[in-house]
mmCIF file of C-alpha atoms in Angstrom:
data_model
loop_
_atom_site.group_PDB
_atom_site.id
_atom_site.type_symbol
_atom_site.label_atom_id
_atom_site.label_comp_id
_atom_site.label_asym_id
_atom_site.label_seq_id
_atom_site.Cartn_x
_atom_site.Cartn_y
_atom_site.Cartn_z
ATOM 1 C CA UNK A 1 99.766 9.512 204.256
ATOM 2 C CA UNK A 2 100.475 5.835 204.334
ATOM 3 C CA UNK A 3 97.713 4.966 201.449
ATOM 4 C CA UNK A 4 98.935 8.435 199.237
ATOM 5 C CA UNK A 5 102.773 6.333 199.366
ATOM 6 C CA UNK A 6 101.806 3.298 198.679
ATOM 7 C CA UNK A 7 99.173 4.183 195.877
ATOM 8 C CA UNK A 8 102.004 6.833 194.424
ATOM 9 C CA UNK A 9 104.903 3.499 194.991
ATOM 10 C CA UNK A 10 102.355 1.470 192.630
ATOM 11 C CA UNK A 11 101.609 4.140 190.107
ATOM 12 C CA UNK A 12 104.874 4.811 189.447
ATOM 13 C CA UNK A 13 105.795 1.360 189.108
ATOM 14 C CA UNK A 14 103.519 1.591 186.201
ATOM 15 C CA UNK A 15 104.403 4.028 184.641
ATOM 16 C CA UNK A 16 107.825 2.273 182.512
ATOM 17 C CA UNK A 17 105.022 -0.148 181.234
ATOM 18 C CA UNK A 18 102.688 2.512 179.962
ATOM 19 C CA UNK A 19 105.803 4.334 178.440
ATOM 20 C CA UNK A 20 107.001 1.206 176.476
ATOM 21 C CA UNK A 21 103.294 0.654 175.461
ATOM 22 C CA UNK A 22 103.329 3.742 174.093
ATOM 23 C CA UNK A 23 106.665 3.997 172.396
ATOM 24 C CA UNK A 24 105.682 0.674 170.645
ATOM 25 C CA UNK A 25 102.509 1.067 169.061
ATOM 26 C CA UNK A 26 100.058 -0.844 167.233
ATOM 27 C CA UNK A 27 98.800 -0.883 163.618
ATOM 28 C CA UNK A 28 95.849 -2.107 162.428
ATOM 29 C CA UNK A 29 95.670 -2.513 158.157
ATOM 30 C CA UNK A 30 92.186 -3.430 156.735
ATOM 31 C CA UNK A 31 92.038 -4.544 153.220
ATOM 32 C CA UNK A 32 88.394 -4.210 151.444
ATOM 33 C CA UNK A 33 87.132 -5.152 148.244
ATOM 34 C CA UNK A 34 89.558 -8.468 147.406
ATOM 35 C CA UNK A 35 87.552 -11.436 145.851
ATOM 36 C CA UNK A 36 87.039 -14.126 148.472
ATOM 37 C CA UNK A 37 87.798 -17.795 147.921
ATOM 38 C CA UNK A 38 91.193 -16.626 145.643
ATOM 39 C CA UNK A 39 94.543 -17.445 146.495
ATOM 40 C CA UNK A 40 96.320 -15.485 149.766
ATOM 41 C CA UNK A 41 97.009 -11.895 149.888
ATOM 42 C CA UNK A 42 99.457 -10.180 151.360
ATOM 43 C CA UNK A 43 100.069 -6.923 153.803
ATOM 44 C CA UNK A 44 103.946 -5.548 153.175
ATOM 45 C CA UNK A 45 105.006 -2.795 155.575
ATOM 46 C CA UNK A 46 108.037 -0.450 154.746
ATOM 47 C CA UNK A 47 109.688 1.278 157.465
ATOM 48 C CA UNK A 48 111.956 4.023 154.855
ATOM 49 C CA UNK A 49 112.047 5.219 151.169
ATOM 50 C CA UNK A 50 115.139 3.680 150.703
ATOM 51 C CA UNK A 51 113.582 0.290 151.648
ATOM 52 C CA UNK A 52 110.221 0.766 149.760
ATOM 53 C CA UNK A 53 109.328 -1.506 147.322
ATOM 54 C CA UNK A 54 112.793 -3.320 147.877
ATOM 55 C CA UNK A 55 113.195 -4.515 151.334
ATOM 56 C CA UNK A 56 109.755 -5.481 153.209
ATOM 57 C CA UNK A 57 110.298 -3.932 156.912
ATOM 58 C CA UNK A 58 107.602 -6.511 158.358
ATOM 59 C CA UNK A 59 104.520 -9.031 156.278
ATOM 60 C CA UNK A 60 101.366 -10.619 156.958
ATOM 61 C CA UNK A 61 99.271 -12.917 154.602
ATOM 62 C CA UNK A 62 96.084 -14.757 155.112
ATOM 63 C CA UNK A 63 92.686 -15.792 153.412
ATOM 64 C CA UNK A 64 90.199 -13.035 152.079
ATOM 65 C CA UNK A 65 86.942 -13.662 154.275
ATOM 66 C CA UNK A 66 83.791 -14.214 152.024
ATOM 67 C CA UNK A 67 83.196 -10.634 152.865
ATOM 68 C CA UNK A 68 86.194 -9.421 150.458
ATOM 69 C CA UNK A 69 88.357 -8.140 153.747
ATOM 70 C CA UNK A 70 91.254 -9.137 155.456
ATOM 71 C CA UNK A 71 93.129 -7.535 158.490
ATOM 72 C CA UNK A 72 96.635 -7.410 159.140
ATOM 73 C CA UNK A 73 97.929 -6.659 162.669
ATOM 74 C CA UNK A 74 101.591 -5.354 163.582
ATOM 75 C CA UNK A 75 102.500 -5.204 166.802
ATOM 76 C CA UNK A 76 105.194 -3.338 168.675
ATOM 77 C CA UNK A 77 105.953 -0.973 166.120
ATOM 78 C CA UNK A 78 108.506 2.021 166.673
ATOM 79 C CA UNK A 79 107.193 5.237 166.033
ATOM 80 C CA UNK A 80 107.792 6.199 162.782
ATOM 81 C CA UNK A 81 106.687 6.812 159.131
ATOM 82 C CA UNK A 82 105.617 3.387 157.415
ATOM 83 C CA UNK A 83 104.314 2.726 153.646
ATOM 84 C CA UNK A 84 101.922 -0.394 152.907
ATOM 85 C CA UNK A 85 101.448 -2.574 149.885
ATOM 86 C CA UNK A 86 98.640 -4.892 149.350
ATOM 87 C CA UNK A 87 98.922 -7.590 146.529
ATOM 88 C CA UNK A 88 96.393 -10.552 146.133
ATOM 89 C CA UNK A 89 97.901 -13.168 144.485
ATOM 90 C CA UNK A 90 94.747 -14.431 143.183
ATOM 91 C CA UNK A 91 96.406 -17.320 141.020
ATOM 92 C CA UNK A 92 98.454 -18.439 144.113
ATOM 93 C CA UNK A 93 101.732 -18.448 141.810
ATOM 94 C CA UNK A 94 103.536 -16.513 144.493
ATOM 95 C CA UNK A 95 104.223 -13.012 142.506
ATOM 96 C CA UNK A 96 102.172 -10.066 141.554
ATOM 97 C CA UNK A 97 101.387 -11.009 137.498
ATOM 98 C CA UNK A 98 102.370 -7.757 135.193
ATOM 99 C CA UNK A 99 99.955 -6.608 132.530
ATOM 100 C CA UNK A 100 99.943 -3.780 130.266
ATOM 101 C CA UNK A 101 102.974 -1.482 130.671
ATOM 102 C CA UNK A 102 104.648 -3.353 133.051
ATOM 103 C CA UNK A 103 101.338 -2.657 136.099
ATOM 104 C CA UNK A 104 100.215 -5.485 138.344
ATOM 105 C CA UNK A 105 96.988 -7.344 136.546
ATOM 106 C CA UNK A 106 96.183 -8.606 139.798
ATOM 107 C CA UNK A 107 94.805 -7.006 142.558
ATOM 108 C CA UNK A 108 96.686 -4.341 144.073
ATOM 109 C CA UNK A 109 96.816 -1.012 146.443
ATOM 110 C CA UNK A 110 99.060 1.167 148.619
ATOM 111 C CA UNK A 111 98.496 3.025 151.597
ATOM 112 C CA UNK A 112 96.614 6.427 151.084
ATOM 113 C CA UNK A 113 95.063 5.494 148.309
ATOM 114 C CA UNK A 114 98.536 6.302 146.721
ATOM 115 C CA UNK A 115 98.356 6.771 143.210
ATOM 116 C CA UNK A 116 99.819 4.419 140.172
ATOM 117 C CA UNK A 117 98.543 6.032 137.179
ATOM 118 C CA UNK A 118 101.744 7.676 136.141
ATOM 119 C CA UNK A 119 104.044 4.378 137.409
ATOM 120 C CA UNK A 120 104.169 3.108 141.464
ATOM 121 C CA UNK A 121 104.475 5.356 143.678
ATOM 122 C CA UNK A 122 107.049 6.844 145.949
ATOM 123 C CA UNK A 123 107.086 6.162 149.787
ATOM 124 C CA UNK A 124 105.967 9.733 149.998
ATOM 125 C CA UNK A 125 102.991 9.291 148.262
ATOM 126 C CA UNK A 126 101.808 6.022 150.626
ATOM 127 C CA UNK A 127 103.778 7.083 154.153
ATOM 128 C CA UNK A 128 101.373 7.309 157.100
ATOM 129 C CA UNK A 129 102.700 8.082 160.742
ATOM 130 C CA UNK A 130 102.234 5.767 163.481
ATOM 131 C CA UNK A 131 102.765 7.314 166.878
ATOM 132 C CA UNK A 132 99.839 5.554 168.532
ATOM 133 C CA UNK A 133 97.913 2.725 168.110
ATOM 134 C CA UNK A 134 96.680 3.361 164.328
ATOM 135 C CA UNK A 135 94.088 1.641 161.812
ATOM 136 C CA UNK A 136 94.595 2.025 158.064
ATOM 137 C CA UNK A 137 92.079 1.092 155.121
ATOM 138 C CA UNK A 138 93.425 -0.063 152.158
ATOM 139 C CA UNK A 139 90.964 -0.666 149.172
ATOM 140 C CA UNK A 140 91.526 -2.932 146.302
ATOM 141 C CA UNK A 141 88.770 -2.019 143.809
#
């Protein structure tokens, strides 16, 4: 009876640890298909339509590896509906360059494989849910 106390003491003292674990989850974004040795790209995360596009929630940038892919991490994220943008800034002038009609002629994608032929697209389009830990592909060709 002893052991079945002490073992029941311990596991409950886990248990607020597993909860917050799980309450904060993880997300994983892979980016395929950027040209390696160009300038940085970058992983935006938005947290709410009215922030999409406008005010980034979280960011990561880095290097492209010389296989075309980079990977973003995001820790300790609350569970929720997020949108992500991709832009490689292949010049390394610090903005995503327009081209015809007003589109990005750089390098470019959104979360879902949202669509941009009729203009960018809405959070709704790109939202994903993260209520565990989560991995996301986003492809630039």
């Amino acid at each position: 009876m002893l052991k079945f106390c002490l073992f029941f003491a311990f596991f409950c003292s886990l248990s607020p640890a597993a909860a917050a674990q799980a309450q904060f989850p993880s997300l994983r974004v892979m980016v395929i298909g950027a040209q390696p040795a160009a300038g940085p790209l970058e992983v935006t995360l938005f947290d709410s339509a009215e922030s999409f596009m406008r005010e980034p929630f979280r960011q990561q940038s880095g290097q492209v590896s010389e296989a075309g892919e980079f990977v973003a991490f995001f820790d300790d994220l609350p569970l929720g509906e997020y949108a992500a943008v991709v832009v490689h800034d292949e010049n390394d002038n610090g903005r995503l360059d327009s081209g015809f009609l007003g589109m990005g002629s750089e390098p470019y994608g959104f979360s879902n494989g949202a669509d941009t032929w009729f203009g960018w697209p809405s959070f709704e389009d790109a939202k994903f849910t993260v209520e565990a830990p989560t991995e996301i592909t986003i492809d630039l060709d």
